Short mmCIF file of C-alpha atoms in Angstrom, two decimals:
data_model
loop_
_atom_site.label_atom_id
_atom_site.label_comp_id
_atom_site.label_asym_id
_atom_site.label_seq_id
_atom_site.Cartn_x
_atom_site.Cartn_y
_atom_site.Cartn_z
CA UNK Z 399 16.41 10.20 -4.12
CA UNK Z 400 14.39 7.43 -6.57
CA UNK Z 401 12.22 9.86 -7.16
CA UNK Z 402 14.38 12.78 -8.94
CA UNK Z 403 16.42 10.27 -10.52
CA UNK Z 404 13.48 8.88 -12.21
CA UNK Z 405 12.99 12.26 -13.24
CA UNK Z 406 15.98 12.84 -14.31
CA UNK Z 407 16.61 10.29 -16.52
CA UNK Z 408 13.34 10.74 -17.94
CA UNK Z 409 14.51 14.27 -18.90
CA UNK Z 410 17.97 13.21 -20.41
CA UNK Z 411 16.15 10.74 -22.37
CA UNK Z 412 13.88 13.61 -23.54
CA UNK Z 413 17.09 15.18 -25.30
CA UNK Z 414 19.18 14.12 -28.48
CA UNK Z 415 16.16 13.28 -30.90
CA UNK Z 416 15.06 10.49 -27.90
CA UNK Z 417 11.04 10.20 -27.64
CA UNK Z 418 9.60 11.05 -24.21
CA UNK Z 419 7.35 8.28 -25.19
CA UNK Z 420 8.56 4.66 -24.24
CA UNK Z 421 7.35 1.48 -22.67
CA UNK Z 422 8.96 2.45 -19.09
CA UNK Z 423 12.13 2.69 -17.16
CA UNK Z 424 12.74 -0.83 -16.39
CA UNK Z 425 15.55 -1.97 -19.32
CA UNK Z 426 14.73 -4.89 -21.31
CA UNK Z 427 17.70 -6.66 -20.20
CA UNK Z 428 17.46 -5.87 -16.28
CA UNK Z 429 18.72 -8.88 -14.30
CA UNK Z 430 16.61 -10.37 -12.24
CA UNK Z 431 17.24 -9.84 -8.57
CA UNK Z 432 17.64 -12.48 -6.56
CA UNK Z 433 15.16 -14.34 -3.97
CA UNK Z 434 16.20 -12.41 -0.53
CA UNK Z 435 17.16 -9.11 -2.07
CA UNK Z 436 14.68 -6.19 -3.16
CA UNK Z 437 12.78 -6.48 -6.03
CA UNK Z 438 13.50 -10.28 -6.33
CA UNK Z 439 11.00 -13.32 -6.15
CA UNK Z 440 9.39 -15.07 -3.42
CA UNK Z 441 11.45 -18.01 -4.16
CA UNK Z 442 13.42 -20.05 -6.74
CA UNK Z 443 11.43 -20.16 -10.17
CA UNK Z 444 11.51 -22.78 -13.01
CA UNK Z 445 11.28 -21.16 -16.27
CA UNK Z 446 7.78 -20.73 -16.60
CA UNK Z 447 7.32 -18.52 -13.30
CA UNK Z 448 10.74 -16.52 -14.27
CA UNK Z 449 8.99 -15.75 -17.72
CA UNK Z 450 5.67 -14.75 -15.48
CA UNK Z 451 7.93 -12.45 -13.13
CA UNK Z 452 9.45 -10.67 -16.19
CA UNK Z 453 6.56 -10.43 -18.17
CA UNK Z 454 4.61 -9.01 -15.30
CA UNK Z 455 7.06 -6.78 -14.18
CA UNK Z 456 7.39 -5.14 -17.55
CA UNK Z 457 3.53 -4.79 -17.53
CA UNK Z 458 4.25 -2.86 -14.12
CA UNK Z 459 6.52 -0.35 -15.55
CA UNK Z 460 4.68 0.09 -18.65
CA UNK Z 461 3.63 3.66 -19.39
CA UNK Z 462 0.53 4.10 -20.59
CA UNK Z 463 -0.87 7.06 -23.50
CA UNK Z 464 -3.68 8.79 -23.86
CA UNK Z 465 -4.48 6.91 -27.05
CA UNK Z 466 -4.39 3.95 -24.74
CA UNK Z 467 -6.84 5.33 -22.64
CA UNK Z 468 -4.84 6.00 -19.82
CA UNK Z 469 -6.94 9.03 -17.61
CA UNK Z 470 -10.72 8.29 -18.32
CA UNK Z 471 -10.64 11.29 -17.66
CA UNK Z 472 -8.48 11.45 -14.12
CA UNK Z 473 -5.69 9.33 -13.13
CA UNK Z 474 -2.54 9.87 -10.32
CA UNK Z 475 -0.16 7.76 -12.78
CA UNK Z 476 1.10 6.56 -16.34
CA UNK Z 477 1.85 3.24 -14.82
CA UNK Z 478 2.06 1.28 -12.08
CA UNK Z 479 5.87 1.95 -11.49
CA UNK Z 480 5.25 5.49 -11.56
CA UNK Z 481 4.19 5.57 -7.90
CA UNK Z 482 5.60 2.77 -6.80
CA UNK Z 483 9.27 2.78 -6.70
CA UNK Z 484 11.41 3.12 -3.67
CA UNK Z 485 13.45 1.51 -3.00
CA UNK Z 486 13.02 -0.21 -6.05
CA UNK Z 487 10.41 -1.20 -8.76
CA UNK Z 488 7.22 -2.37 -6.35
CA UNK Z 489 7.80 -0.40 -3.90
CA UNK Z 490 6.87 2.68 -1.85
CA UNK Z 491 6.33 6.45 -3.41
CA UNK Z 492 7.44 9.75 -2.26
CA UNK Z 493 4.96 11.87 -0.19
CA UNK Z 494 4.80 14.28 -3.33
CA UNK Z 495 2.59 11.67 -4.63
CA UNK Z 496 0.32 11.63 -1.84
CA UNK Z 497 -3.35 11.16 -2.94
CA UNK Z 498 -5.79 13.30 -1.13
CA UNK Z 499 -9.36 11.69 -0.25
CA UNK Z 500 -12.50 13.54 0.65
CA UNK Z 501 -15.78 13.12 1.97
CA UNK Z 502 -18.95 15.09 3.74
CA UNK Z 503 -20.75 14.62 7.41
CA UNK Z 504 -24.17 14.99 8.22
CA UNK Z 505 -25.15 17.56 10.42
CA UNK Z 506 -24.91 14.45 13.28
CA UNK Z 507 -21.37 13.58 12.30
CA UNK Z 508 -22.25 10.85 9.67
CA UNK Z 509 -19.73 10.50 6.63
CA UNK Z 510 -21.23 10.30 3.82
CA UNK Z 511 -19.36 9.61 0.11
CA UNK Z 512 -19.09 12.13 -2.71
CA UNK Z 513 -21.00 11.19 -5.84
CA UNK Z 514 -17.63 11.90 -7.40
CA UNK Z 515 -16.02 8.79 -5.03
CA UNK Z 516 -13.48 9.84 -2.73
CA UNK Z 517 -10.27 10.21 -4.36
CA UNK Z 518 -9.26 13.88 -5.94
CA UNK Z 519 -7.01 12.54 -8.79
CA UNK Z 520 -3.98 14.39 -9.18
CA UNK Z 521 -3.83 14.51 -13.01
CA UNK Z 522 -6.04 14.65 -15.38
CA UNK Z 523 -5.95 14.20 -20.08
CA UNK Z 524 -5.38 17.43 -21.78
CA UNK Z 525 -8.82 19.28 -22.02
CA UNK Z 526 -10.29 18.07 -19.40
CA UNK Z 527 -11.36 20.33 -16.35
CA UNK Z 528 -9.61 20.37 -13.12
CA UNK Z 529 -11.12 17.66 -10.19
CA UNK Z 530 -12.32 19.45 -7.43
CA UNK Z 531 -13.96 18.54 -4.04
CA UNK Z 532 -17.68 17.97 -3.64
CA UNK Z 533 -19.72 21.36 -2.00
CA UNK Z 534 -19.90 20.79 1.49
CA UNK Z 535 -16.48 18.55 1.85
CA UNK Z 536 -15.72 18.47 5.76
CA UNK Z 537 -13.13 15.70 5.29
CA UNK Z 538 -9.77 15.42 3.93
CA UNK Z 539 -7.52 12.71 4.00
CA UNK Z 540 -3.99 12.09 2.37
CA UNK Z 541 -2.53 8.65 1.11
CA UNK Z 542 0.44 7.71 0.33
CA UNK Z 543 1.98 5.16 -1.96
CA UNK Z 544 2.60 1.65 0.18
CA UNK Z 545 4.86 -0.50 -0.81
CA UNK Z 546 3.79 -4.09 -2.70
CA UNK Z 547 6.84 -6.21 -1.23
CA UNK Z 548 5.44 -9.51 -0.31
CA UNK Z 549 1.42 -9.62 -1.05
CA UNK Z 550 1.67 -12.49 -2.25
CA UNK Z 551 2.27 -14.29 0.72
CA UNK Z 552 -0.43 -11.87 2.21
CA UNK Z 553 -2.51 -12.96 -0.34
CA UNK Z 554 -2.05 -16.69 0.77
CA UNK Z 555 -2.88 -16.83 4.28
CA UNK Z 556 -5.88 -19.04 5.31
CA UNK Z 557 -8.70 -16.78 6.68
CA UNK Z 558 -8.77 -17.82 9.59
CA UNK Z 559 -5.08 -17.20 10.60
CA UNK Z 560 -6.38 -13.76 10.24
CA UNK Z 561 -9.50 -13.67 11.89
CA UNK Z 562 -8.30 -15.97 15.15
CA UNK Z 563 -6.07 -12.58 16.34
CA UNK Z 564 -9.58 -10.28 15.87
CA UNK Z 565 -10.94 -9.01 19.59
CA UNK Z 566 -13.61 -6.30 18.55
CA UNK Z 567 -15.38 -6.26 21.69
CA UNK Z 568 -11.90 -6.33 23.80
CA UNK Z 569 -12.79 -9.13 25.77
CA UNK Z 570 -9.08 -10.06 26.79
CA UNK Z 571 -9.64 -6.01 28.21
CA UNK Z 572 -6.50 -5.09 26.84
CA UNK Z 573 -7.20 -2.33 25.65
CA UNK Z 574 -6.97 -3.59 21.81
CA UNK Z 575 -9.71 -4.64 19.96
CA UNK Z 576 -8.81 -5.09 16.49
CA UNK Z 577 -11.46 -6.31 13.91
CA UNK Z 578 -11.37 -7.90 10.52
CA UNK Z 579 -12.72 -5.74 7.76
CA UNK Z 580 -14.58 -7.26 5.12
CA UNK Z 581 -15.97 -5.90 1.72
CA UNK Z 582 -19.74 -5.22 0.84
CA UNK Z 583 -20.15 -8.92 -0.51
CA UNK Z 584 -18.33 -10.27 2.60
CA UNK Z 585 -14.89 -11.28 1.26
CA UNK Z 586 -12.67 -10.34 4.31
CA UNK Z 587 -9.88 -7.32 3.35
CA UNK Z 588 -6.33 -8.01 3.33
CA UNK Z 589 -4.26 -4.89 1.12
CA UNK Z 590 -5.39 -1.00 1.77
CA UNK Z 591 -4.45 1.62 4.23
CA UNK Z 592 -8.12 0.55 5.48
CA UNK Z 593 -8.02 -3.13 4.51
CA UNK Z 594 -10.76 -2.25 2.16
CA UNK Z 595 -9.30 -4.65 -0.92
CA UNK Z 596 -9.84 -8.87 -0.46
CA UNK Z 597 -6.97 -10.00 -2.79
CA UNK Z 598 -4.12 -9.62 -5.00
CA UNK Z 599 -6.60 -9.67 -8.56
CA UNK Z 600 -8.99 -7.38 -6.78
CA UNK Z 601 -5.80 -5.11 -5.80
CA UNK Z 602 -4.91 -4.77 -9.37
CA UNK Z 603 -8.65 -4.41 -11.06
CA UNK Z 604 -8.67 -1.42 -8.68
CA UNK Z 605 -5.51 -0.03 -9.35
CA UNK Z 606 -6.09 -0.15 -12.99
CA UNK Z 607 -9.61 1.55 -12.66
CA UNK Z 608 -9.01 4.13 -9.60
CA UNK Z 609 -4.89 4.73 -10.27
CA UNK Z 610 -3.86 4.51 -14.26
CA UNK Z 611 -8.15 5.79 -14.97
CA UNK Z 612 -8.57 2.90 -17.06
CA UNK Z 613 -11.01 -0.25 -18.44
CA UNK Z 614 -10.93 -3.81 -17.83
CA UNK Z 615 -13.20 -6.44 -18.77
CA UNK Z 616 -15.63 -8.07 -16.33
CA UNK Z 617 -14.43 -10.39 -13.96
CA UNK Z 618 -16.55 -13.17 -12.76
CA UNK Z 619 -16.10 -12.97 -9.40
CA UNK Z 620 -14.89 -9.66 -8.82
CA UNK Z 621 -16.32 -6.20 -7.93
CA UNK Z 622 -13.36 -4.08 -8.52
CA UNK Z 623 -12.98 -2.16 -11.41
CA UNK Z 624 -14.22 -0.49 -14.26
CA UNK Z 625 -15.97 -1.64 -16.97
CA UNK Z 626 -16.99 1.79 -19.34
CA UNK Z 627 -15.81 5.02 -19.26
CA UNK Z 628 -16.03 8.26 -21.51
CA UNK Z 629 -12.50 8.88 -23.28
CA UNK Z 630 -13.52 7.93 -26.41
CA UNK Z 631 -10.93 5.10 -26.80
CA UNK Z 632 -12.91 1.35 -27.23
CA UNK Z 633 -13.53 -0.50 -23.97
CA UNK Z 634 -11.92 -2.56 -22.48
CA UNK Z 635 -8.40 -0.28 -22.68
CA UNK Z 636 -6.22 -3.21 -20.68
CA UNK Z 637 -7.09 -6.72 -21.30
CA UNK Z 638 -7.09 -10.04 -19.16
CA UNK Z 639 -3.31 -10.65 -20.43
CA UNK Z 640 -2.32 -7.14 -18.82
CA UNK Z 641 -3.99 -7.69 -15.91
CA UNK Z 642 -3.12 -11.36 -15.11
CA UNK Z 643 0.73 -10.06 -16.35
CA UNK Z 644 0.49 -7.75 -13.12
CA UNK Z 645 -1.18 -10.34 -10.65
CA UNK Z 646 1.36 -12.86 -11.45
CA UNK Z 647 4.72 -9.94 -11.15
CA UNK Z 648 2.51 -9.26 -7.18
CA UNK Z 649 1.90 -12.72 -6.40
CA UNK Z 650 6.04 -13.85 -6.95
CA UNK Z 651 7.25 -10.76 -5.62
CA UNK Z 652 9.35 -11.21 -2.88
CA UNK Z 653 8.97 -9.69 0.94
CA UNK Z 654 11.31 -7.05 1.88
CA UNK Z 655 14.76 -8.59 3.28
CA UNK Z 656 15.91 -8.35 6.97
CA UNK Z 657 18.49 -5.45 7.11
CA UNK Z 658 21.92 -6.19 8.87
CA UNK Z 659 22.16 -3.92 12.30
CA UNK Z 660 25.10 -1.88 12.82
CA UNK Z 661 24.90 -2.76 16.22
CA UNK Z 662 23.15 -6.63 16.75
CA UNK Z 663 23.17 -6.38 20.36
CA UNK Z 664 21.61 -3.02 20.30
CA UNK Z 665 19.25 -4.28 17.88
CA UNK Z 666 18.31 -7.62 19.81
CA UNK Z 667 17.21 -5.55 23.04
CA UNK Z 668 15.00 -3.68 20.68
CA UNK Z 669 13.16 -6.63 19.56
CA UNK Z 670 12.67 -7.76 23.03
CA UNK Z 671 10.94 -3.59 23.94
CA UNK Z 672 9.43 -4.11 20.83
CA UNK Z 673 7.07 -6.85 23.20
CA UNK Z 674 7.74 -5.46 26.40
CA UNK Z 675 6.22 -2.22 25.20
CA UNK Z 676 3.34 -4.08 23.17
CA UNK Z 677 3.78 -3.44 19.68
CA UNK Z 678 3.60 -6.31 19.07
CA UNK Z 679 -0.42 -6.89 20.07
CA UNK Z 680 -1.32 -4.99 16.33
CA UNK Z 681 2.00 -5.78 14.89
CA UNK Z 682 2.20 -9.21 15.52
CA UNK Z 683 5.86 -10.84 14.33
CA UNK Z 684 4.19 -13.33 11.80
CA UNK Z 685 1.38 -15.29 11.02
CA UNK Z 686 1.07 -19.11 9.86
CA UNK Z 687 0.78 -19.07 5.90
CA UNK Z 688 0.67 -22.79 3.93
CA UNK Z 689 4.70 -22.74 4.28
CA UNK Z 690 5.55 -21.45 7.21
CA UNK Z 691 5.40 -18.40 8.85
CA UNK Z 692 5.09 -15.00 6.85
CA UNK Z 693 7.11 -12.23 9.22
CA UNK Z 694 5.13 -9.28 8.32
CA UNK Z 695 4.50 -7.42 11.66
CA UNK Z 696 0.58 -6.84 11.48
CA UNK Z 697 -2.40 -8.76 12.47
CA UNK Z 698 -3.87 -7.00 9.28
CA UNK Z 699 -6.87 -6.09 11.48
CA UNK Z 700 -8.61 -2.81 11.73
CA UNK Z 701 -7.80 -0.68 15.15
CA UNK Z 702 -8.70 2.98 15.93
CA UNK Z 703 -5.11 4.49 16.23
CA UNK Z 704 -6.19 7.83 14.86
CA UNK Z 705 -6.83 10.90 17.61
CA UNK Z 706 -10.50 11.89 17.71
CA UNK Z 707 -9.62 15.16 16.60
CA UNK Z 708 -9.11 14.10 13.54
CA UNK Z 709 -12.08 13.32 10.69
CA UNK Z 710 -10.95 10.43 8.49
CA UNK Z 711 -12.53 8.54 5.63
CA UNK Z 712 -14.87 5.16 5.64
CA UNK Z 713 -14.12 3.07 3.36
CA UNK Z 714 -15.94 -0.60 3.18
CA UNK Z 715 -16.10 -1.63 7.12
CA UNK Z 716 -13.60 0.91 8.54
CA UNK Z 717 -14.71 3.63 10.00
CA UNK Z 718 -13.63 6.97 10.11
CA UNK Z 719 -10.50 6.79 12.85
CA UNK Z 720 -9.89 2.95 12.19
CA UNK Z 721 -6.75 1.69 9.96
CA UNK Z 722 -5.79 -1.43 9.04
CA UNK Z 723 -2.48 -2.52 11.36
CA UNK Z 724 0.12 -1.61 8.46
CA UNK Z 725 2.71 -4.42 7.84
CA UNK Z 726 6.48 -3.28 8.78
CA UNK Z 727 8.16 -5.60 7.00
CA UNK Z 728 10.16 -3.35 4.66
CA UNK Z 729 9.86 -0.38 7.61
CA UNK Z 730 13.68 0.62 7.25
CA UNK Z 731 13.45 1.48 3.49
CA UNK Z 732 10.37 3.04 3.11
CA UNK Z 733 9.73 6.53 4.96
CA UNK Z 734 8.20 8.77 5.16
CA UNK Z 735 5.18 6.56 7.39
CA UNK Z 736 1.66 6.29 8.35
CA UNK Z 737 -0.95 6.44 6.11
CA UNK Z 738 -0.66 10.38 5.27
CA UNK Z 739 3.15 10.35 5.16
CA UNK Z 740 3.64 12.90 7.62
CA UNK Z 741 5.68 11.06 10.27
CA UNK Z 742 9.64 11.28 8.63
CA UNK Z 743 10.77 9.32 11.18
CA UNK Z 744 9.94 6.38 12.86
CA UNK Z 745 9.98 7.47 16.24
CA UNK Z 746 7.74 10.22 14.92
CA UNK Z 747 5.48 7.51 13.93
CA UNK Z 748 4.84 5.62 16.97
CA UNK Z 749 4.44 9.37 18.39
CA UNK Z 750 1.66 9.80 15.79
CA UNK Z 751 -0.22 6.60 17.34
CA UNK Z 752 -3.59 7.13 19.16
CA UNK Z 753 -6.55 5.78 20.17
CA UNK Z 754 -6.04 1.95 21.03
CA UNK Z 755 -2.27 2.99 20.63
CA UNK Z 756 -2.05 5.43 23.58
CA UNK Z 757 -1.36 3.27 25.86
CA UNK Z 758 1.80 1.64 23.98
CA UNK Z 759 2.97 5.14 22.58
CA UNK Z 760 3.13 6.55 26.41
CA UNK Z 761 5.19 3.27 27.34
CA UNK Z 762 7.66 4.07 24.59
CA UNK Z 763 8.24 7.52 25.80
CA UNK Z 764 8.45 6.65 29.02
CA UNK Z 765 11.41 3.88 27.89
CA UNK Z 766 15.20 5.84 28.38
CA UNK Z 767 16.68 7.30 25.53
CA UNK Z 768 18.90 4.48 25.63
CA UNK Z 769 15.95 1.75 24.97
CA UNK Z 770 14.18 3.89 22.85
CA UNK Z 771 17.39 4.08 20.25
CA UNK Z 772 17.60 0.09 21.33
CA UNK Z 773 13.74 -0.21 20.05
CA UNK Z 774 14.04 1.94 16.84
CA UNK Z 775 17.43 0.13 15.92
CA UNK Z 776 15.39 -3.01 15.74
CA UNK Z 777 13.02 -1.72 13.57
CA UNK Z 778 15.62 -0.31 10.88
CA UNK Z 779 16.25 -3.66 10.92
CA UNK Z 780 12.92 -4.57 9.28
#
C-alpha cells in the first residue's frame, strides 16, 4: 500500500552513501496532475496559480528537522505529507497513524480537558520523555488522518448555505437535527472530525502547531496556533511564506474525481437507495458554492451518530457523541472510515452509525442483499 512504499523508498534511499535527510518525497520535476484527476487543481491555472500549486505543494511534502524545530517537544509527523498520502499527496493516512485523544469526566459525567490538551502525540525529539495520559483519563478517542481533497471549495461556501440545512431542535421531527458548530469567538466550523476548525488558514496554523509541534507568527485574526515553545530553536520556526505556501497548495487543490462503475446501472439504483434510505438528510449531494454546486455529500453539520455507550471527546461546540457529517466525496479511495478508522468497509460503516443514524442504518439492513450491493456500488463511485 502508499504507506509501505513510502517506507520503502525512504529505506532504499537510506543506502549507497544517500542521506536519510531530504526535503521530501515529492520529485522536483513531478508533473502536475491534471484538473479532474487526484492530486490535481481545482481548475485551469495561469502561471501565477500553477507556481502557487507547486510551491505549496512542495511546502506540503517538506520534511522538517529537529534543528528546524520540528517536535516542540511532541509531534505525530515530519511533514504534512507524512500523514497525508493516500491515494496520493493530500490525501488520507493509514489507520497506523491514528492519533489517540483523551480527556476526564466529573463524577456527574462532565468532560473536562487535560491541562496537557487532548491529543497524546505519537512521537516525540530525542531526549524528551514519553507523552502520557492525564491521572484520572476516562476517555479515549482515536483519529485518523482525513483526506484534504477539495477544502477549498469547502472553504468557499457562503455561511449561510451551511447554516439554512441546520435543524437542532428537529422541528421537521425527522428524527435529524443537525447543528452548526462554531468556535469560541463565533466563527462557524467547516474542516475537523468535529467541525471544530473555521477555515483553510486556521486549518493549517493548527496543523503546524498541534501536527509538525511547531511556531508560527501571530496572525491577526486568527486563534490557531502557536506562538512560543521550549525547543530551544528561535521562534517563529515556520514563517508567513511557509504557511501561506500551504494555504494556497489547500485552497487549489482539487475535489476527489467521480470513479467509473463497473456496473452503471447497478450503480444508478444505488444513488436512488442512497435517498430512499435517507442518507442523504446528513449527507446531502451538494451545496450552492459562488460557482455552482460543490458535490461533497455532507451538510457539514454536527449530528449525534455515536452509540451512548461510547465516551467521546468535546471539542469547541461538539459534544461528546456529536460529529461533524463527514464529506464522501473521495469515499471509494480512502478506507479504512469513520472517525477512528475502525470500519474497513463501507458497509461496516453505515453499520457503525448510531444515534440520529439508527433509523437510516436499520433501513439499510433491512434493503435485500441485492440493493444493498446496488447502494454500496454507488458509493465506490464517490
Amino acid at each position: 500500500d502508499g504507506a509501505k512504499q513510502l517506507q520503502l523508498r525512504a529505506f532504499l534511499l537510506s543506502l549507497g552513501g544517500s542521506s536519510q535527510a531530504s526535503t521530501g518525497l515529492l520529485h522536483p520535476d513531478a508533473p502536475l496532475p491534471a484538473v479532474g484527476e487526484y492530486g490535481g487543481p481545482a481548475r485551469a491555472l495561469d502561471a501565477t496559480d500553477e507556481e502557487a500549486f507547486l510551491r505549496g505543494r512542495s511546502a506540503f511534502d517538506f520534511e522538517f528537522g529537529y534543528g528546524e524545530g520540528i517536535g516542540g517537544p511532541r509531534f505525530n509527523g515530519d511533514s504534512c505529507r507524512a500523514c497525508h498520502f493516500e491515494p496520493t499527496i493530500g490525501g488520507a493516512g493509514p489507520i497506523d497513524l491514528n492519533v489517540m485523544r483523551h480527556g476526564l469526566l466529573t463524577e456527574d459525567g462532565q468532560f473536562v480537558q487535560p491541562e496537557v490538551g487532548t491529543i497524546l502525540h505519537r512521537l516525540r525529539r530525542v531526549g524528551e520523555g514519553q507523552q502520557r495520559a492525564q491521572p484520572g483519563t476516562a476517555v479515549y478517542e482515536m483519529r485518523q488522518t482525513p483526506h484534504l481533497f477539495g477544502l477549498g471549495l469547502i472553504d468557499a461556501l457562503p455561511e449561510d448555505v451551511v447554516l439554512a440545512n441546520a435543524d437542532p431542535d428537529d422541528l421537521d421531527g425527522d428524527g435529524i437535527s443537525g447543528r452548526p458548530s462554531f468556535t469560541d469567538d463565533g466563527r462557524l466550523g467547516r474542516f475537523g472530525w468535529k467541525g471544530s476548525v473555521p477555515s483553510i488558514r486556521e486549518f493549517v496554523r493548527d496543523a503546524v502547531a498541534m501536527e509538525l509541534g511547531m511556531t508560527l507568527p501571530q496572525d491577526v485574526g486568527q486563534s490557531f496556533g502557536r506562538v512560543h515553545d521550549n525547543d530551544g530553536v528561535t521562534d517563529p520556526e515556520v514563517h508567513f511564506d511557509y504557511a501561506r505556501d500551504l494555504e494556497h497548495f489547500l485552497t487549489l487543490l482539487g475535489p476527489p474525481p467521480r470513479q467509473t462503475p463497473e456496473d452503471p446501472a447497478l450503480a444508478a439504483r444505488g444513488e436512488e437507495l442512497f435517498g430512499t434510505v435517507g442518507c442523504d438528510r446528513c449527507h446531502v449531494p451538494a451545496l450552492q458554492g459562488p460557482d455552482g454546486p460543490v458535490p461533497l455529500y455532507s451538510d457539514l453539520l454536527l449530528h449525534e451518530v455515536l452509540s451512548p455507550r461510547v465516551k467521546g471527546i468535546e471539542e469547541a461546540s461538539a459534544t461528546m457523541r456529536e460529529m461533524r457529517t463527514a464529506p464522501l466525496w473521495g469515499v471509494s479511495q480512502t478506507a479504512p472510515y469513520m472517525h477512528d478508522g475502525l470500519a474497513e468497509t463501507l458497509a461496516a460503516a453505515i453499520r457503525a452509525h448510531d444515534g440520529e443514524a439508527v433509523a437510516t442504518r436499520t433501513a439499510f439492513q433491512n434493503l435485500s442483499g441485492e440493493d444493498r450491493d446496488a447502494l454500496l456500488a454507488f458509493l465506490e463511485t464517490l
